[in-house]
Amino acid sequence: MKSFLKIQDLNTNELLNLVDKALEFKSNKNIVPLEKIVANLFFENSTRTKNSFEMAALKLGLKCINFDSATSSLSKGESMFDTCKCFESLGVDALIIRTKDDEIDFSLDIPIINAGSGKNHHPSQSLLDLITIYENFKDLSRLKVAIVGDIAHSRVAKSNKAMFDKLGIKTYFCAPLLYQNKDFIFNDFDEIIDEIDVLIMLRVQNERHEKSDVNNLSMKDFSLNEQRLKRLKDNAIIMHPGPVNWGVEICANLANHEKMRINTQVKNGVFARMAILDYCLRG
Ligand code: CP
């Protein structure tokens, strides 16, 4: 039995094996049904990750229970941990958990899959990002990636940093002062934009701010606009974990640009999550 809690728990081989497995599933190979039941326990909102895990489960022959936090006994004071214990006692084979907490710091007798925890971890997003990058470039060794936006509050930035560090991928971080934190070294976006292969734009994570920047004004000088787009290398790609606030971190008229890989990321998310479910449930 294996949980999938954070990128830091995986070694490089495990990461690359998950990429291979996901690409095998993407080419419709070696899909051996699993006769088990998983539960999607989302204690924070989601469109992509929740439905992607359900899609992945269905494609693997799993049954998936979708817990609805709004109509659950959370409203009667039940804790997240007790809710998870309840599903373990109900007899499900694995839990897929999204939480506002930065860490999932408990274990159960069944695998736990982290579908995004607070500001710190989003390992399934990192895996689908890696698959998308690998499909484009194959050779990861000389790649340069820039992650731009609300780094301080982004679990994608932290998970991806951990993953890119493991793989020896050079990563730059660019953010307005308000969205910087001490764990990163920051670069000037306009100084590095010509040399990067992968640009990952992030939205402002207002839901995790102590002081809300509701107008997203701080992103104004860091958005991807036409001028910056022109400076990207010919074969560079643009990614974003979603949801996108068009007109804030990326100009709305660039939505369908050929460099955009946002829809490919969503597509790859299903295969990444199939690989994760297979890793946790088949062992
Ligand atoms: N990328 C991502 O986690 O999106 P959702 O919040 O919609 O799941």
Coordinates of N, CA and C and ligand atoms in Angstrom, one line a residue, residues 42 44-50 98 115 122 125 128 155-156 203 240-243 273, ligand 1:
F42 N -13.1 16.2 -1.4 CA -12.6 17.5 -1.6 C -13.2 18.5 -0.6
E44 N -12.1 21.5 -0.3 CA -11.9 22.8 -1.0 C -12.3 22.6 -2.4
N45 N -12.8 23.7 -3.0 CA -13.3 23.6 -4.4 C -12.3 23.2 -5.4
S46 N -12.9 22.6 -6.5 CA -12.0 22.1 -7.6 C -12.9 21.8 -8.8
T47 N -12.4 22.1 -10.0 CA -13.1 21.6 -11.2 C -12.2 20.6 -11.8
R48 N -10.9 21.0 -12.2 CA -10.0 20.1 -12.9 C -9.7 18.8 -12.1
T49 N -9.1 19.0 -10.9 CA -8.5 17.9 -10.2 C -9.6 16.9 -9.8
K50 N -10.7 17.3 -9.3 CA -11.7 16.4 -8.8 C -12.3 15.6 -10.0
R98 N -8.5 16.7 -1.1 CA -8.0 18.1 -1.2 C -8.4 18.9 0.0
A115 N -4.6 15.6 -3.4 CA -5.2 16.3 -4.6 C -5.0 17.8 -4.5
H122 N 0.9 20.0 -4.4 CA -0.1 19.6 -5.5 C 0.7 18.6 -6.4
Q125 N -0.7 17.6 -9.9 CA -0.5 18.7 -10.9 C 0.9 18.7 -11.4
L128 N 1.4 16.0 -14.0 CA 0.8 16.2 -15.3 C 1.6 17.4 -16.0
R155 N 0.7 26.3 -4.2 CA 1.2 24.9 -4.0 C 1.8 24.3 -5.3
V156 N 1.4 24.8 -6.4 CA 2.0 24.3 -7.7 C 3.4 24.8 -7.8
R203 N -2.1 32.1 -11.3 CA -3.1 33.1 -10.9 C -2.8 33.6 -9.5
H240 N -0.3 26.7 -17.6 CA -1.0 27.3 -16.4 C -1.8 26.2 -15.8
P241 N -1.7 26.1 -14.5 CA -2.5 24.9 -13.9 C -4.0 25.1 -13.9
G242 N -4.4 26.4 -14.1 CA -5.9 26.7 -14.1 C -6.4 26.7 -12.6
P243 N -7.5 27.3 -12.4 CA -8.2 28.1 -13.3 C -7.5 29.4 -13.7
R273 N -3.2 10.9 -13.4 CA -4.0 10.4 -12.2 C -4.3 9.0 -12.3
Ligands
CP1 N1 -5.2 23.0 -11.2 C1 -6.1 22.8 -10.3 O1 -5.8 22.3 -9.2 O2 -7.4 23.2 -10.6 P1 -8.7 22.9 -9.8 O3 -8.6 23.8 -8.5 O4 -9.9 23.3 -10.6 O5 -8.7 21.5 -9.4

